[in-house]
CSV table of C-alpha atoms and ligand atoms in Angstrom, one decimal:
chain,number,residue,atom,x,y,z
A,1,UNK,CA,5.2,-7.0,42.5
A,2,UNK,CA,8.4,-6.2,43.8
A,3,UNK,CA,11.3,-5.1,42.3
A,4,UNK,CA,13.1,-7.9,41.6
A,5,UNK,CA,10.2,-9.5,39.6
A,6,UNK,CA,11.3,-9.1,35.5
A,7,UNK,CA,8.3,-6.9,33.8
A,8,UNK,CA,6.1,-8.8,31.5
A,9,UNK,CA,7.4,-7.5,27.7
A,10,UNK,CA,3.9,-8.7,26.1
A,11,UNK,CA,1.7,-6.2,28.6
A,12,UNK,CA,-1.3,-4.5,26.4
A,13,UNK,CA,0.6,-1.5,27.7
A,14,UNK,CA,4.3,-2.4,26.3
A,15,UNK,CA,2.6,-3.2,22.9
A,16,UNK,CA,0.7,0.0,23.4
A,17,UNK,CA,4.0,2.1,23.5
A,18,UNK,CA,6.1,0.0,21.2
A,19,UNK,CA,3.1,0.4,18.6
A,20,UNK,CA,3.2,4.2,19.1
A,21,UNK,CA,6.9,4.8,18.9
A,22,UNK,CA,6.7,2.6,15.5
A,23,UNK,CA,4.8,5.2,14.2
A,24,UNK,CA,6.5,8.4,15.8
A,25,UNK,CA,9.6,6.9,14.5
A,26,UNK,CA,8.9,6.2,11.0
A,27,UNK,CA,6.9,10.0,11.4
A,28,UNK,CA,10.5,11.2,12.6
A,29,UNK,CA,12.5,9.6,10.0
A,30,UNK,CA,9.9,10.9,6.9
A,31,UNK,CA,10.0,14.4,8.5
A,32,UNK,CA,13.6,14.4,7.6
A,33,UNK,CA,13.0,13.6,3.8
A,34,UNK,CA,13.6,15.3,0.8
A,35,UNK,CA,9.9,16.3,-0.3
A,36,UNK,CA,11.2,14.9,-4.2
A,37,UNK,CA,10.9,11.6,-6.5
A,38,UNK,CA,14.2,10.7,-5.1
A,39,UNK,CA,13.4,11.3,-1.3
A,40,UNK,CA,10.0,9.2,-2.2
A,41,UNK,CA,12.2,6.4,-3.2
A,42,UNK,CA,15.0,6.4,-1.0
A,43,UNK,CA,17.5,8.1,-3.1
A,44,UNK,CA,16.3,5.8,-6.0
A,45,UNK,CA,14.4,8.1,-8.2
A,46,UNK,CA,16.3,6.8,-11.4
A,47,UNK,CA,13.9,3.7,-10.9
A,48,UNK,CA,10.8,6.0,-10.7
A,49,UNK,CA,10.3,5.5,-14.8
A,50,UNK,CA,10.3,1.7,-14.7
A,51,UNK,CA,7.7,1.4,-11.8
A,52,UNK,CA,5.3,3.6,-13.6
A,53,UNK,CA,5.8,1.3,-16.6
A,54,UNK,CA,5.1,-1.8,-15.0
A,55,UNK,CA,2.0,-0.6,-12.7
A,56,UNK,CA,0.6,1.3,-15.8
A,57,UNK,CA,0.8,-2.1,-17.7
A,58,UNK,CA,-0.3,-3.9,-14.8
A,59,UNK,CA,-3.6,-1.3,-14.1
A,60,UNK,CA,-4.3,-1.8,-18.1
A,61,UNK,CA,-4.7,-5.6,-17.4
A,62,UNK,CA,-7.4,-4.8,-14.9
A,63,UNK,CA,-9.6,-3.1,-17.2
A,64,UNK,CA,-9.6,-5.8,-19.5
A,65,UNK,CA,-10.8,-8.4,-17.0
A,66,UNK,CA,-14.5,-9.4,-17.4
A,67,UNK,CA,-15.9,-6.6,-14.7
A,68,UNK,CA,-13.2,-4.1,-14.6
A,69,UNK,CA,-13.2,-1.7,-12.4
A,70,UNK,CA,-14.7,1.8,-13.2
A,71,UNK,CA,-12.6,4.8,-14.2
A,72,UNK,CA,-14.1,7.5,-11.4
A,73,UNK,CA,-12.3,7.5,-8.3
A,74,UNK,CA,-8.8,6.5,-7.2
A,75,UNK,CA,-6.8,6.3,-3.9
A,76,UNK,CA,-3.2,6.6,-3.4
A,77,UNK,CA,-2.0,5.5,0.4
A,78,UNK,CA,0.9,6.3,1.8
A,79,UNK,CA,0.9,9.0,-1.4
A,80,UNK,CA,3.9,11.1,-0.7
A,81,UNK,CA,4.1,13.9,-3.2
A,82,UNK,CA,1.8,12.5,-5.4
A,83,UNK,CA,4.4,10.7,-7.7
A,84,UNK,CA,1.6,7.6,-8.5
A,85,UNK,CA,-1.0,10.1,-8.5
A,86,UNK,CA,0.6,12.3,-11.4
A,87,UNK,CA,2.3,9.7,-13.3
A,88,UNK,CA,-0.5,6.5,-13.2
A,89,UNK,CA,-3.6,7.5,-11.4
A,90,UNK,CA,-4.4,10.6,-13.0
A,91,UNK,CA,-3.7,8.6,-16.4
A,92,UNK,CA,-7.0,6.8,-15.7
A,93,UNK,CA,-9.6,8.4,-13.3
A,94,UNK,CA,-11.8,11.3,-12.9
A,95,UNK,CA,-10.9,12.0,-9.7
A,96,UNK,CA,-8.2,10.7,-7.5
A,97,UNK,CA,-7.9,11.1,-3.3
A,98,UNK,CA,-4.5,11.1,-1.5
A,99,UNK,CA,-3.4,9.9,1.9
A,100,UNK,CA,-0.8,10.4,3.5
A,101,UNK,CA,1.3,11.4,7.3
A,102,UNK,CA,3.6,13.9,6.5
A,103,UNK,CA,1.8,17.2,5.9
A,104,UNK,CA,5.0,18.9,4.0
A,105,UNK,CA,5.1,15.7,1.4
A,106,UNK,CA,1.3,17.2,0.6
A,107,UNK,CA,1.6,20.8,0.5
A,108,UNK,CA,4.5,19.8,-2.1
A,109,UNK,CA,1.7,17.3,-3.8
A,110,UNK,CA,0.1,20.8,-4.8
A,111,UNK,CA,2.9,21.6,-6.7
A,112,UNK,CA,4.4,18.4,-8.0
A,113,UNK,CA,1.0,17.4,-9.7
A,114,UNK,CA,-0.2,20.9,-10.7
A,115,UNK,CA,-3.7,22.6,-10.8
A,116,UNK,CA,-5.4,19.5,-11.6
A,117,UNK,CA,-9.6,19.6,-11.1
A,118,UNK,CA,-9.0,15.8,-11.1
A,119,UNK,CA,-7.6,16.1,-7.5
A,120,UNK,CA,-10.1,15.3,-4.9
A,121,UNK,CA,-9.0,15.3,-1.1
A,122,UNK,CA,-5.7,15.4,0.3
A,123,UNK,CA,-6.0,13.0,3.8
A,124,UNK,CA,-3.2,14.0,6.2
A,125,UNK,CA,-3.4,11.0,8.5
A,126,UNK,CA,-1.5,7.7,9.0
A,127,UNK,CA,-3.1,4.8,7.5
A,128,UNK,CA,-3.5,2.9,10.6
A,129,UNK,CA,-6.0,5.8,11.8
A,130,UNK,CA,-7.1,6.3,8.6
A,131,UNK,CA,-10.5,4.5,6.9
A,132,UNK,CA,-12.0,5.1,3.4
A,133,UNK,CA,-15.4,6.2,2.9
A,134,UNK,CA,-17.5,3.2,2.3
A,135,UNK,CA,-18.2,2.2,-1.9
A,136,UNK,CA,-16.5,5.5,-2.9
A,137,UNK,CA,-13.5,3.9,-4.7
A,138,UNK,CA,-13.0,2.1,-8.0
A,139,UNK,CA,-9.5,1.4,-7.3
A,140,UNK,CA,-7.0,1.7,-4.0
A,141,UNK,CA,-3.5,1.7,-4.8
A,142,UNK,CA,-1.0,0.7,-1.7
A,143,UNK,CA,3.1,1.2,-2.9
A,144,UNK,CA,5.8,1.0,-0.4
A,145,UNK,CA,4.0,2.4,2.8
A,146,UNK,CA,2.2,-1.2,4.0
A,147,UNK,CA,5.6,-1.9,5.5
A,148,UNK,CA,4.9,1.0,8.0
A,149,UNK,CA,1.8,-0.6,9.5
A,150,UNK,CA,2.1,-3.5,11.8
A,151,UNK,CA,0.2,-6.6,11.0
A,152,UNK,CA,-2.9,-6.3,13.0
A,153,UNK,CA,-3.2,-2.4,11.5
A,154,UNK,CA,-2.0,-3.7,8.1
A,155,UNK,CA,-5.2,-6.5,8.2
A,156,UNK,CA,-7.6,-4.2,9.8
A,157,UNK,CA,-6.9,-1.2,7.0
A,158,UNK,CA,-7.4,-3.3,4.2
A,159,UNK,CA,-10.8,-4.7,5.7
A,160,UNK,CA,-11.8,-1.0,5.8
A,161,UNK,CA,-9.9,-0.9,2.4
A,162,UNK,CA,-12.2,-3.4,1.2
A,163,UNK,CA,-15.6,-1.6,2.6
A,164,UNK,CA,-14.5,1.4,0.7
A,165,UNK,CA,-14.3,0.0,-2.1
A,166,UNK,CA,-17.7,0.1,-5.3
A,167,UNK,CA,-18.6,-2.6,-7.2
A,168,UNK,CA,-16.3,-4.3,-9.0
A,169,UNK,CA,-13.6,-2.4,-7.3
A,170,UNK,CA,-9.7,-3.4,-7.0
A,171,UNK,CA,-7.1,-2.7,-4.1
A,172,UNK,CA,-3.5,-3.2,-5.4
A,173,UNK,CA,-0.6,-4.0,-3.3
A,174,UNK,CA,3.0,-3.2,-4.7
A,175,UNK,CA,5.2,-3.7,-2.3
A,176,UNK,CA,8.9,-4.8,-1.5
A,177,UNK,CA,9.4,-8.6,-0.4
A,178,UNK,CA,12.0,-10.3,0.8
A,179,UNK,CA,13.4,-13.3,-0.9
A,180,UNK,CA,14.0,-15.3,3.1
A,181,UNK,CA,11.0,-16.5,4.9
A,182,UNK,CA,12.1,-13.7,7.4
A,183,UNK,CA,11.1,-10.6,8.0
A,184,UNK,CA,13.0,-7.9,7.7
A,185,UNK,CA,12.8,-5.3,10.4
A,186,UNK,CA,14.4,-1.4,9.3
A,187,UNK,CA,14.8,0.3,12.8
A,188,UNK,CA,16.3,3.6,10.5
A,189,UNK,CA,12.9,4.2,9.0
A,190,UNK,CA,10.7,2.4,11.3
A,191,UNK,CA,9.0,-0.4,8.8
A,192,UNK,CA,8.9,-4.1,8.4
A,193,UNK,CA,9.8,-5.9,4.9
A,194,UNK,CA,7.8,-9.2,4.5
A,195,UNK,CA,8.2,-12.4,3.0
A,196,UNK,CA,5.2,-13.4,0.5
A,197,UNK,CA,4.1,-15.9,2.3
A,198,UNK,CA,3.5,-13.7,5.5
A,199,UNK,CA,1.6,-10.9,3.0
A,200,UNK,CA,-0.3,-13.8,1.6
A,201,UNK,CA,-1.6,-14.8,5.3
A,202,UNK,CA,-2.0,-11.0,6.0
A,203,UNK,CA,-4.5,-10.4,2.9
A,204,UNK,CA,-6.5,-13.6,3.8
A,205,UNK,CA,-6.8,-12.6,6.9
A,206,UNK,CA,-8.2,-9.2,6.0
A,207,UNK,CA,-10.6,-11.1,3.4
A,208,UNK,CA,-8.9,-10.6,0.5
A,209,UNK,CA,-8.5,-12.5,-3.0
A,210,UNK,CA,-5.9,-12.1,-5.4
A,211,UNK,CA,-6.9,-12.2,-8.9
A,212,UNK,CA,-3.5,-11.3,-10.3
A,213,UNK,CA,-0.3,-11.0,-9.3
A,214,UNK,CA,2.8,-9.2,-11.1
A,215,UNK,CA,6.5,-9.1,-10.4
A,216,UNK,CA,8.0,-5.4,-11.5
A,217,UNK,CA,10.6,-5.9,-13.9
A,218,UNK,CA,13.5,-4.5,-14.9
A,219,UNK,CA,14.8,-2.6,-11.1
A,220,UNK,CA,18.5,-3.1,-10.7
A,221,UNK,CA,19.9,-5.8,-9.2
A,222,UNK,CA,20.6,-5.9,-5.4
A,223,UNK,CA,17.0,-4.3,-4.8
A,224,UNK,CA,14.0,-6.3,-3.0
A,225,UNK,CA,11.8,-8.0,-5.4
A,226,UNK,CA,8.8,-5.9,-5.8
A,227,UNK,CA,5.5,-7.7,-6.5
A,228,UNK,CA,2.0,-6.2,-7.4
A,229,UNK,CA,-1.5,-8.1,-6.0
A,230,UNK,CA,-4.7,-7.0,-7.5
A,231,UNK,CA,-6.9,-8.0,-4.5
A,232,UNK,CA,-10.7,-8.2,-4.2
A,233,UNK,CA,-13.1,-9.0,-1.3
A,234,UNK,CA,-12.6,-13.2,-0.8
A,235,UNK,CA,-16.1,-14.5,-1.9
A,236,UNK,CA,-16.3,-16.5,1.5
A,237,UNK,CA,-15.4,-13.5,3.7
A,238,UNK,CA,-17.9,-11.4,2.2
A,239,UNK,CA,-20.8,-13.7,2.4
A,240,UNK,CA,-20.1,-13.5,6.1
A,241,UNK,CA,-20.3,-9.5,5.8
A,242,UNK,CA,-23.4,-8.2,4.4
A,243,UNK,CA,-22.2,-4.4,4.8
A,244,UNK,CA,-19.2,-5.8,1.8
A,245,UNK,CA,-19.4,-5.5,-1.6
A,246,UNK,CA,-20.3,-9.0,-3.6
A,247,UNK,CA,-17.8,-10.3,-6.6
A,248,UNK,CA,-17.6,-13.6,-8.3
A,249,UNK,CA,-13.8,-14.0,-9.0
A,250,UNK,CA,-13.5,-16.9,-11.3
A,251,UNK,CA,-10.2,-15.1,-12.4
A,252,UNK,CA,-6.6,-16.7,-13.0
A,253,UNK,CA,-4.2,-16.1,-10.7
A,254,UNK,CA,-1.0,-15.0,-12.4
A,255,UNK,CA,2.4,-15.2,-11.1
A,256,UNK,CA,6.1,-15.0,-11.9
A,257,UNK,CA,9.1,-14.6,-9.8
A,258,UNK,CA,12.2,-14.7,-10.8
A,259,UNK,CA,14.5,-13.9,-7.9
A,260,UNK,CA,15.3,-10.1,-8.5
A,261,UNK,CA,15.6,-8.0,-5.2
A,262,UNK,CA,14.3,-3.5,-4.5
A,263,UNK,CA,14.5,0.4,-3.3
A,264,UNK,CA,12.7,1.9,-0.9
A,265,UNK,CA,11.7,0.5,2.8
B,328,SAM,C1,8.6,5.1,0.2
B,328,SAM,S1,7.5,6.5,0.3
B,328,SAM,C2,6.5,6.0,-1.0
B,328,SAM,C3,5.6,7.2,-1.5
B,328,SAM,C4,4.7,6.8,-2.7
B,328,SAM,N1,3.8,5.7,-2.4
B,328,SAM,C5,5.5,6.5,-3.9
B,328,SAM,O1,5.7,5.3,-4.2
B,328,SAM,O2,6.0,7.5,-4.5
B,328,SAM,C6,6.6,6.0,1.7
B,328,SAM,C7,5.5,7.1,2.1
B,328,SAM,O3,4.7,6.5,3.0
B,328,SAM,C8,4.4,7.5,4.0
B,328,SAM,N2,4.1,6.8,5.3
B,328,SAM,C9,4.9,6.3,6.2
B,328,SAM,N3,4.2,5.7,7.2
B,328,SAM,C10,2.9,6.0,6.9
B,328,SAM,C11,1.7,5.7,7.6
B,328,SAM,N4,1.7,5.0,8.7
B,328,SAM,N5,0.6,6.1,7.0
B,328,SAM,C12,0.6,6.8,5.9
B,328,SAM,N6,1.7,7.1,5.2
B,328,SAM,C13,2.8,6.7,5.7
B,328,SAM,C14,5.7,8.3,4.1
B,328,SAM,O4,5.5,9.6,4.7
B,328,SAM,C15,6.1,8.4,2.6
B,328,SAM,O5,5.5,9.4,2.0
């Protein structure tokens, strides 16, 4: 090549680096947080109350289906200081495993949550290195952190999501959408926003179902929406994948969106 030929932007090597420095970024930008409710949720920590309300209400639901999942063993990705550990998770499981990259926003888990036996592991590791041990979880919760994987790490997470999970076990998704078909790229925190009907492609893509679906209610206006996705393995997918767990979801899809907007990402 000489130097007047352009360099190729879409070389495995250019997506190698510009997949690296979208983590180091958003790794950067984190390492600069408050380790507090309000840090967690981009200065937004007044709306901390409401979310618990409406994921606590939305979790209940899930036990009432026909095979709920079991009350043993939680996950909280992209956990921060533990703020839906302490306030839902620890509500409703014996034990409950945290992930998470920044190793400050965990030491400060210790505190924020307390001496709590119900605290299993603390996983200092960014979710797209990061795979749950196969049928050790009843449920994995995902809140504003999927935004900080690019798709292909986003789909290959929750397929290891998905072998990690035990019979009858849920993965829930609450995450920020936005209300365009476009997404929405942060380059100050390093993450994407999507439209639903990209994260809809995404979970099938992964081999996921959703068997219910939840918009949170009452943030303030101007925020993203924020929608919730209780997902299990897609029938079809998993008949393909021994190694998966099995499920018959003969479940209503619920849904309900009525154009609010949301805080953090
Ligand atoms: C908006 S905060 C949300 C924290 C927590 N889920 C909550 O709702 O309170 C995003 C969290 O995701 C973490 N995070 C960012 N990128 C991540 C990655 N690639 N893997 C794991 N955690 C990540 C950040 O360090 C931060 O703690």
């Amino acid at each position: 090549m000489t130097d007047m030929e352009p360099t190729d932007p879409n070389t495995p090597e250019t997506e190698r680096r510009d997949r690296t420095s979208f983590y180091t970024h958003a790794a950067k930008y984190w390492s600069a947080v408050p380790a507090t409710v309000d840090g967690m949720l981009g200065g937004f920590g007044i709306i901390s109350q409401t979310d618990i309300q409406g994921s606590v209400s939305f979790l209940k639901q899930l036990f009432k289906l026909q095979n709920p999942p079991g009350h043993e063993r939680a996950l909280d990705c992209g956990a921060g200081i533990g703020r839906i550990t302490k306030y839902l998770l620890l509500r409703f499981f014996n034990k409950v495993d945290l992930v998470e990259q920044n190793a400050s926003f965990l030491e400060e888990a210790k505190n924020f949550i307390g001496i709590c036996q119900k605290v299993g592991s603390l996983y200092c590791v960014g979710l797209q290195d990061f795979s749950p041990e196969p049928k050790t979880y009843d449920l994995i919760w995902c809140q504003w952190v999927l935004g900080h994987l690019t798709d292909e790490d986003l789909i290959d997470f929750l397929k290891s999501c998905k072998r990690g999970l035990k019979p009858n076990g849920i993965i829930v998704v609450k995450e920020n959408l936005t209300s365009s078909d476009k997404v929405e790229v942060d380059k100050e925190d390093s993450s994407v926003t999507r439209p639903i009907t990209l994260l809809r492609i995404l979970l099938k893509q992964a081999g996921l179902h959703c068997i219910k679906e939840q918009k949170q209610n009452n943030f303030p206006r101007g925020l993203y929406t924020v929608k919730m996705f209780a997902l299990v393995p897609d029938i079809i997918s998993t008949a393909t994948n021994s190694n998966d767990n099995s499920y018959t979801t003969k479940l209503s899809v619920t849904s309900g969106d009525n154009g609010h907007t949301s805080p953090v990402g």
